[in-house]
Amino acid sequence: MSNKDVSAVIVGMNILYEAEEQLRVPLRKLKLNINEWLVLKTLYLEYAGKPSEVAAYLNIQRASVTRHVDKLTKLKLLNRDYQRDDRRTVELVVTNSGKKVCKDILAMYPSITNNIHERLNGTDKNLWLSMINAKRI
């Protein structure tokens, strides 16, 4: 790994940490943590529909997905839709309340990105922009 790659990893980690920090307050008001938000967002953006697909997409344990889905269901942000022909198959469906939460939180992303961009120094900012332009992030 080159020095530039190591720097990119460090900048990326700092950016992720900063983004998480900026999301923490609005998520806390909704009684969500970042992991529950990632599960909800993954389903809302239709990157996955079944618990096993969510686990694979987010690279987390299926048991963790089950815990997060339990909480999101309790908060009425998700529903479990059991298939009639095979009750073992569960499709996760974002409720209207969940869709509203997703729209509201995703609407914050441009300002979060701008805040992070403004905090970066010149070298890190150039590295960040080159990663975006190269679609490496």
CSV table of C-alpha atoms in Angstrom, one decimal:
chain,number,residue,atom,x,y,z
A,1,MET,CA,0.0,0.0,0.0
A,2,SER,CA,1.4,3.4,-1.0
A,3,ASN,CA,1.7,6.4,1.2
A,4,LYS,CA,-1.1,8.0,-0.8
A,5,ASP,CA,-3.3,5.0,-0.2
A,6,VAL,CA,-2.6,5.1,3.5
A,7,SER,CA,-3.4,8.8,3.6
A,8,ALA,CA,-6.6,8.1,1.7
A,9,VAL,CA,-7.7,5.5,4.2
A,10,ILE,CA,-7.0,7.9,7.1
A,11,VAL,CA,-8.9,10.7,5.5
A,12,GLY,CA,-11.7,8.4,4.7
A,13,MET,CA,-11.9,7.2,8.3
A,14,ASN,CA,-11.9,10.8,9.6
A,15,ILE,CA,-14.7,11.7,7.1
A,16,LEU,CA,-16.8,8.7,8.2
A,17,TYR,CA,-16.2,9.6,11.9
A,18,GLU,CA,-17.2,13.2,11.3
A,19,ALA,CA,-20.3,12.2,9.3
A,20,GLU,CA,-21.4,9.8,12.1
A,21,GLU,CA,-20.9,12.6,14.6
A,22,GLN,CA,-23.1,15.0,12.6
A,23,LEU,CA,-25.8,12.3,12.3
A,24,ARG,CA,-25.8,11.4,15.9
A,25,VAL,CA,-28.0,14.2,17.2
A,26,PRO,CA,-30.8,13.9,14.7
A,27,LEU,CA,-30.7,10.1,15.0
A,28,ARG,CA,-30.8,10.3,18.8
A,29,LYS,CA,-34.0,12.4,18.6
A,30,LEU,CA,-35.5,9.5,16.6
A,31,LYS,CA,-34.2,6.9,19.1
A,32,LEU,CA,-31.9,5.4,16.5
A,33,ASN,CA,-28.3,4.6,16.4
A,34,ILE,CA,-26.0,4.7,13.4
A,35,ASN,CA,-26.3,1.0,12.8
A,36,GLU,CA,-30.1,1.0,12.8
A,37,TRP,CA,-30.0,4.0,10.5
A,38,LEU,CA,-27.8,2.1,8.1
A,39,VAL,CA,-30.2,-0.9,8.0
A,40,LEU,CA,-33.2,1.4,7.4
A,41,LYS,CA,-31.4,3.4,4.7
A,42,THR,CA,-30.2,0.2,3.0
A,43,LEU,CA,-33.8,-1.0,2.8
A,44,TYR,CA,-35.2,2.4,1.8
A,45,LEU,CA,-32.7,2.7,-1.1
A,46,GLU,CA,-33.6,-0.8,-2.1
A,47,TYR,CA,-30.1,-2.2,-1.9
A,48,ALA,CA,-31.6,-5.2,-0.1
A,49,GLY,CA,-35.0,-6.6,0.9
A,50,LYS,CA,-34.3,-9.6,3.0
A,51,PRO,CA,-32.4,-9.8,6.3
A,52,SER,CA,-29.7,-11.9,4.7
A,53,GLU,CA,-29.3,-9.4,1.9
A,54,VAL,CA,-29.0,-6.5,4.4
A,55,ALA,CA,-26.3,-8.5,6.3
A,56,ALA,CA,-24.4,-9.1,3.1
A,57,TYR,CA,-24.7,-5.6,1.9
A,58,LEU,CA,-23.6,-4.0,5.2
A,59,ASN,CA,-21.1,-6.8,5.9
A,60,ILE,CA,-22.5,-7.5,9.3
A,61,GLN,CA,-23.8,-10.6,11.1
A,62,ARG,CA,-27.4,-11.7,10.5
A,63,ALA,CA,-28.1,-11.6,14.2
A,64,SER,CA,-27.2,-7.9,14.3
A,65,VAL,CA,-29.6,-7.3,11.4
A,66,THR,CA,-32.3,-9.2,13.4
A,67,ARG,CA,-31.7,-7.0,16.5
A,68,HIS,CA,-31.8,-3.8,14.4
A,69,VAL,CA,-34.9,-4.9,12.5
A,70,ASP,CA,-36.7,-5.7,15.8
A,71,LYS,CA,-36.1,-2.2,17.0
A,72,LEU,CA,-37.0,-0.6,13.7
A,73,THR,CA,-40.2,-2.6,13.7
A,74,LYS,CA,-41.0,-1.6,17.3
A,75,LEU,CA,-40.6,2.0,16.2
A,76,LYS,CA,-43.0,1.3,13.3
A,77,LEU,CA,-40.3,2.3,10.7
A,78,LEU,CA,-40.3,-1.2,9.2
A,79,ASN,CA,-42.6,-4.2,8.7
A,80,ARG,CA,-41.8,-7.8,8.3
A,81,ASP,CA,-43.7,-9.3,5.3
A,82,TYR,CA,-43.8,-13.1,5.6
A,83,GLN,CA,-44.2,-14.9,2.3
A,84,ARG,CA,-47.4,-16.9,2.0
A,85,ASP,CA,-45.8,-19.9,0.3
A,86,ASP,CA,-42.8,-20.0,2.6
A,87,ARG,CA,-43.2,-18.4,6.1
A,88,ARG,CA,-39.4,-18.7,6.6
A,89,THR,CA,-38.9,-16.1,3.9
A,90,VAL,CA,-39.2,-12.5,5.2
A,91,GLU,CA,-39.2,-9.4,3.1
A,92,LEU,CA,-38.5,-6.2,5.0
A,93,VAL,CA,-40.7,-3.2,4.0
A,94,VAL,CA,-40.1,0.4,5.0
A,95,THR,CA,-43.3,1.9,6.4
A,96,ASN,CA,-44.5,5.4,5.4
A,97,SER,CA,-43.1,6.7,8.7
A,98,GLY,CA,-39.8,5.0,7.9
A,99,LYS,CA,-39.8,6.6,4.4
A,100,LYS,CA,-40.3,10.0,6.0
A,101,VAL,CA,-37.5,9.5,8.4
A,102,CYS,CA,-35.2,8.4,5.5
A,103,LYS,CA,-36.2,11.4,3.4
A,104,ASP,CA,-35.5,13.8,6.3
A,105,ILE,CA,-32.1,12.3,7.2
A,106,LEU,CA,-31.0,11.9,3.6
A,107,ALA,CA,-31.9,15.6,3.1
A,108,MET,CA,-29.2,16.4,5.6
A,109,TYR,CA,-26.4,14.7,3.6
A,110,PRO,CA,-25.5,17.7,1.4
A,111,SER,CA,-24.9,20.0,4.4
A,112,ILE,CA,-23.0,17.2,6.2
A,113,THR,CA,-20.8,16.8,3.1
A,114,ASN,CA,-20.3,20.5,2.9
A,115,ASN,CA,-19.4,20.8,6.6
A,116,ILE,CA,-16.8,18.0,6.3
A,117,HIS,CA,-15.4,19.5,3.1
A,118,GLU,CA,-15.0,22.9,4.8
A,119,ARG,CA,-13.1,21.3,7.7
A,120,LEU,CA,-10.5,19.5,5.6
A,121,ASN,CA,-7.1,21.1,5.1
A,122,GLY,CA,-5.7,21.6,1.6
A,123,THR,CA,-3.9,18.3,1.2
A,124,ASP,CA,-6.8,16.2,2.6
A,125,LYS,CA,-9.3,18.2,0.6
A,126,ASN,CA,-7.4,17.4,-2.6
A,127,LEU,CA,-7.2,13.8,-1.7
A,128,TRP,CA,-11.0,13.7,-0.9
A,129,LEU,CA,-11.8,15.4,-4.2
A,130,SER,CA,-9.6,13.0,-6.1
A,131,MET,CA,-11.3,10.0,-4.4
A,132,ILE,CA,-14.7,11.4,-5.3
A,133,ASN,CA,-13.7,12.1,-8.9
A,134,ALA,CA,-12.2,8.6,-9.2
A,135,LYS,CA,-15.4,7.2,-7.7
A,136,ARG,CA,-13.3,5.3,-5.1
A,137,ILE,CA,-15.7,6.2,-2.4
